[in-house]
PDB file of C-alpha atoms in Angstrom:
ATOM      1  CA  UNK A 906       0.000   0.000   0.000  1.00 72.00           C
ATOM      2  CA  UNK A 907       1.222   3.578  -0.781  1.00 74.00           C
ATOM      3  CA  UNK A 908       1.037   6.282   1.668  1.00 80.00           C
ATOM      4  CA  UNK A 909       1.830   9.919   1.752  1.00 82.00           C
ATOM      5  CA  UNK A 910       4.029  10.219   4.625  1.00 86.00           C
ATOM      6  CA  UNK A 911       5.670   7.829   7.704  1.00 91.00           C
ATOM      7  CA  UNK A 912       6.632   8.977  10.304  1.00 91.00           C
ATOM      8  CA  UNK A 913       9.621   6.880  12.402  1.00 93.00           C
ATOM      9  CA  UNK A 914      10.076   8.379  15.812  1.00 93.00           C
ATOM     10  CA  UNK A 915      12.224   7.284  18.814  1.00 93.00           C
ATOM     11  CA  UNK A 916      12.253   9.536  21.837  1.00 92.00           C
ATOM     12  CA  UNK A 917      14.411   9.975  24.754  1.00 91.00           C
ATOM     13  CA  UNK A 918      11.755  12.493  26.334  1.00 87.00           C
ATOM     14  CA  UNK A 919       8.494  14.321  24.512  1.00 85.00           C
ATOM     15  CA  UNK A 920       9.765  17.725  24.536  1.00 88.00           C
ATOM     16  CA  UNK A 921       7.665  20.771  22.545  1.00 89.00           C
ATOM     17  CA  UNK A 922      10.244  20.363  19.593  1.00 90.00           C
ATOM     18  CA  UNK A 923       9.524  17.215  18.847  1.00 90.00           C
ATOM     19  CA  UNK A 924       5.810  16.836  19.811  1.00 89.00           C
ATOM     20  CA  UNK A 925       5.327  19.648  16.712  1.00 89.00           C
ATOM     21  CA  UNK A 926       7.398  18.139  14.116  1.00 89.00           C
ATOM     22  CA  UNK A 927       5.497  14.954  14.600  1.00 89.00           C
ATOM     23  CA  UNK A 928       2.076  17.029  14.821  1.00 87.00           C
ATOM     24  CA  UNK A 929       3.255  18.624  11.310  1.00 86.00           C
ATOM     25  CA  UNK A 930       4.109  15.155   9.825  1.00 85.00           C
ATOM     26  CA  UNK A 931       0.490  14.248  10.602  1.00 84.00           C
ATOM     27  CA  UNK A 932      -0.888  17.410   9.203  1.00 83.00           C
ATOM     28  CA  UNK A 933       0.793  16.669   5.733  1.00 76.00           C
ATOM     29  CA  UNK A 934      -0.655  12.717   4.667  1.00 71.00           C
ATOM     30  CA  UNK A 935      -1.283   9.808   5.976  1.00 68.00           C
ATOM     31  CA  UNK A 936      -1.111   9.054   9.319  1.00 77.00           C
ATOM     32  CA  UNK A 937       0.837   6.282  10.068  1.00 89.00           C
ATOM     33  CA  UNK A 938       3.690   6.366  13.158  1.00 92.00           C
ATOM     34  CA  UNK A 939       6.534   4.240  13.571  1.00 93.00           C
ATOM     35  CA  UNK A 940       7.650   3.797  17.107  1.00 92.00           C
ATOM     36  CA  UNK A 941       9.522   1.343  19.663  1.00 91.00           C
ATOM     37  CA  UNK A 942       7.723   0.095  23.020  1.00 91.00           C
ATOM     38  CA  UNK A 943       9.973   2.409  25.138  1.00 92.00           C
ATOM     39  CA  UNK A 944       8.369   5.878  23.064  1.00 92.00           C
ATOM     40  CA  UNK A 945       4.666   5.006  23.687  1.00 91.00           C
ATOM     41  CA  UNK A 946       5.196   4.678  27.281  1.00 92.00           C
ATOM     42  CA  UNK A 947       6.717   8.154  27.547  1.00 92.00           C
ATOM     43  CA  UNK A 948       4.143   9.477  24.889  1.00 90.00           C
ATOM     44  CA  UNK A 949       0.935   8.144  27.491  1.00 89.00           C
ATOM     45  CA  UNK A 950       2.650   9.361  30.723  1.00 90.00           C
ATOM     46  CA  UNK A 951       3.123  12.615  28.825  1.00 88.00           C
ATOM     47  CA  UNK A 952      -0.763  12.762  27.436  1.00 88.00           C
ATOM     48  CA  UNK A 953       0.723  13.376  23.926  1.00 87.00           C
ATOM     49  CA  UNK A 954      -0.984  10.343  22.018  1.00 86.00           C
ATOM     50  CA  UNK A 955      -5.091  11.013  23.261  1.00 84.00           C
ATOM     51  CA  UNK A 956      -4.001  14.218  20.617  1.00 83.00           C
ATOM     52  CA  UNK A 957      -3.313  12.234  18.203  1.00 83.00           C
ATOM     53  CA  UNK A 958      -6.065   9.723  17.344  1.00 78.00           C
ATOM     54  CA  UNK A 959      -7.146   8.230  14.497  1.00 80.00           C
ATOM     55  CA  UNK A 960      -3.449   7.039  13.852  1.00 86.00           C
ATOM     56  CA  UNK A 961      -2.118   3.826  13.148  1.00 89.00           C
ATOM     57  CA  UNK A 962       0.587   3.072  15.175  1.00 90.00           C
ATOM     58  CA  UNK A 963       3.502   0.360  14.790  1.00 92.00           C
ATOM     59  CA  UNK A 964       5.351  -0.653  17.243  1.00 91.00           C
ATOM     60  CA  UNK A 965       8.551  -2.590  16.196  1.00 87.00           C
ATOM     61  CA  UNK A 966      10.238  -5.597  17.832  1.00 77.00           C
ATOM     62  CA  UNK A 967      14.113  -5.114  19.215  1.00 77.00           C
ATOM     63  CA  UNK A 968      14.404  -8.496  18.400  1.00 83.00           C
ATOM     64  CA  UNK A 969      14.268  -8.481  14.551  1.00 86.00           C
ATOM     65  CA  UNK A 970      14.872  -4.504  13.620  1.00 87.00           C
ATOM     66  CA  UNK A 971      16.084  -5.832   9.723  1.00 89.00           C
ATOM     67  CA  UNK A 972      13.157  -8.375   9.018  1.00 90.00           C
ATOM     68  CA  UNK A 973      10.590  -5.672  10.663  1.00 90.00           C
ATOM     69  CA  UNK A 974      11.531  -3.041   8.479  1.00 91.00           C
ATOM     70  CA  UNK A 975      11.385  -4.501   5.553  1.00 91.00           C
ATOM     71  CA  UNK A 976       7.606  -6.541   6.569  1.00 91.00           C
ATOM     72  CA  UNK A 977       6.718  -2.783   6.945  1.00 91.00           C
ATOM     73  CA  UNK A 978       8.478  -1.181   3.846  1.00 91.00           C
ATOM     74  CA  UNK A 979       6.542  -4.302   1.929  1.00 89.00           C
ATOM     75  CA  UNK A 980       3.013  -3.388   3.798  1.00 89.00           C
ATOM     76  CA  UNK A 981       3.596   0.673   3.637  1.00 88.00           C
ATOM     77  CA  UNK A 982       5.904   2.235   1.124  1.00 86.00           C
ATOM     78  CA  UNK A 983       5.952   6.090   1.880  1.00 90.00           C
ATOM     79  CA  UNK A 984       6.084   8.988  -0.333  1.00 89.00           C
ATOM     80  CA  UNK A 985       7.861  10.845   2.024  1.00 90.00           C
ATOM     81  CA  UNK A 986       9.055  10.179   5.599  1.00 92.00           C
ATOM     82  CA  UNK A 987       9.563  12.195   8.715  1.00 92.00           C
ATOM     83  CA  UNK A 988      12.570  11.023  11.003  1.00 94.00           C
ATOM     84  CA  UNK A 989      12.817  11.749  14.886  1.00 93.00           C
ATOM     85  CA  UNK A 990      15.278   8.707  16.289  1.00 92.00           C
ATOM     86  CA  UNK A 991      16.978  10.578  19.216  1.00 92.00           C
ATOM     87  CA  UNK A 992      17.570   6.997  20.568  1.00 90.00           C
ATOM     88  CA  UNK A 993      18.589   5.399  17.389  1.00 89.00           C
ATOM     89  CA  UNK A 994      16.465   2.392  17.931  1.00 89.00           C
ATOM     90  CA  UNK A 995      15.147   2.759  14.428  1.00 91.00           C
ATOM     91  CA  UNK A 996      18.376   3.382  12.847  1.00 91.00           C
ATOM     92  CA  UNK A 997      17.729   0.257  10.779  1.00 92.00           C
ATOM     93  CA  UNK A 998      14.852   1.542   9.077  1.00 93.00           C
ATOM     94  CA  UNK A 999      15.470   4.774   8.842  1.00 92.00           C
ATOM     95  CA  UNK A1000      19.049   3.615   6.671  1.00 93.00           C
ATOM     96  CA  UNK A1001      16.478   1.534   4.509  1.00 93.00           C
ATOM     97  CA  UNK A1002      14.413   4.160   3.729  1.00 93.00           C
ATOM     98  CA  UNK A1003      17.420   6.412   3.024  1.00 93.00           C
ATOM     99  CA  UNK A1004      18.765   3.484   0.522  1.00 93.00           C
ATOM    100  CA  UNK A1005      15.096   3.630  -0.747  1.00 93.00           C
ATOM    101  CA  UNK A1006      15.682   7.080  -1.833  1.00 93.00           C
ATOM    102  CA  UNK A1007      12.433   8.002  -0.325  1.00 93.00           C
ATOM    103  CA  UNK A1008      12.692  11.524   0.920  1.00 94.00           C
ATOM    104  CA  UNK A1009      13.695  12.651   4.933  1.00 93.00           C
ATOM    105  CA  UNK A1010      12.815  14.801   6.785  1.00 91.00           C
ATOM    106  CA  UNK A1011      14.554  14.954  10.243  1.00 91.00           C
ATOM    107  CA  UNK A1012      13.628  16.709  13.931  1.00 88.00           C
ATOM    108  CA  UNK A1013      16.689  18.705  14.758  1.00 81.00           C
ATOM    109  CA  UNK A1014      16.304  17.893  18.453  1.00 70.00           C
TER     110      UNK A1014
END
């Protein structure tokens, strides 16, 4: 399936910075976040995700980062993607993408 945007995001903390670039990522396409276990629990204690519903969210496996990312690049292939990995548990993803020569856009935090 083809979507407009992804957006891969692994946070150390939800700070303002972030919160919007992820809230402009959503404004722009399709709404589909790409996250580890660690990031949605900081998310909910923050309040950030009842903001954001109607999204699909993903939550990869440590275990397997190289067969997740491609299951996902096979279900969802973006147009564009949006890139917060402060923790750089995504970093395998976010290299395939780049290799797909699908646009980035990354947070600066």
């Amino acid at each position: 399936m083809r979507i407009l945007a992804m957006i891969v995001l692994s946070i150390e903390k939800p700070c303002k910075p972030v919160v919007e670039f992820v809230e402009d990522a959503i404004a722009r396409g399709d709404k589909i976040i790409v996250t580890d276990r660690e990031s949605i629990k900081l998310l909910r204690e923050a309040g950030v995700l009842k903001r954001w519903r109607g999204i699909e969210l993903i939550v990869l496996n440590k275990r397997c980062p190289e067969e997740d990312s491609l299951r996902l690049i096979t279900l969802y292939t973006p147009v564009e993607a949006f890139i917060c990995d402060q923790r750089g548990s995504l970093n395998v993803l976010s290299t395939l993408l780049t290799r797909l020569n699908i646009p980035l856009r990354e947070c600066d935090v």
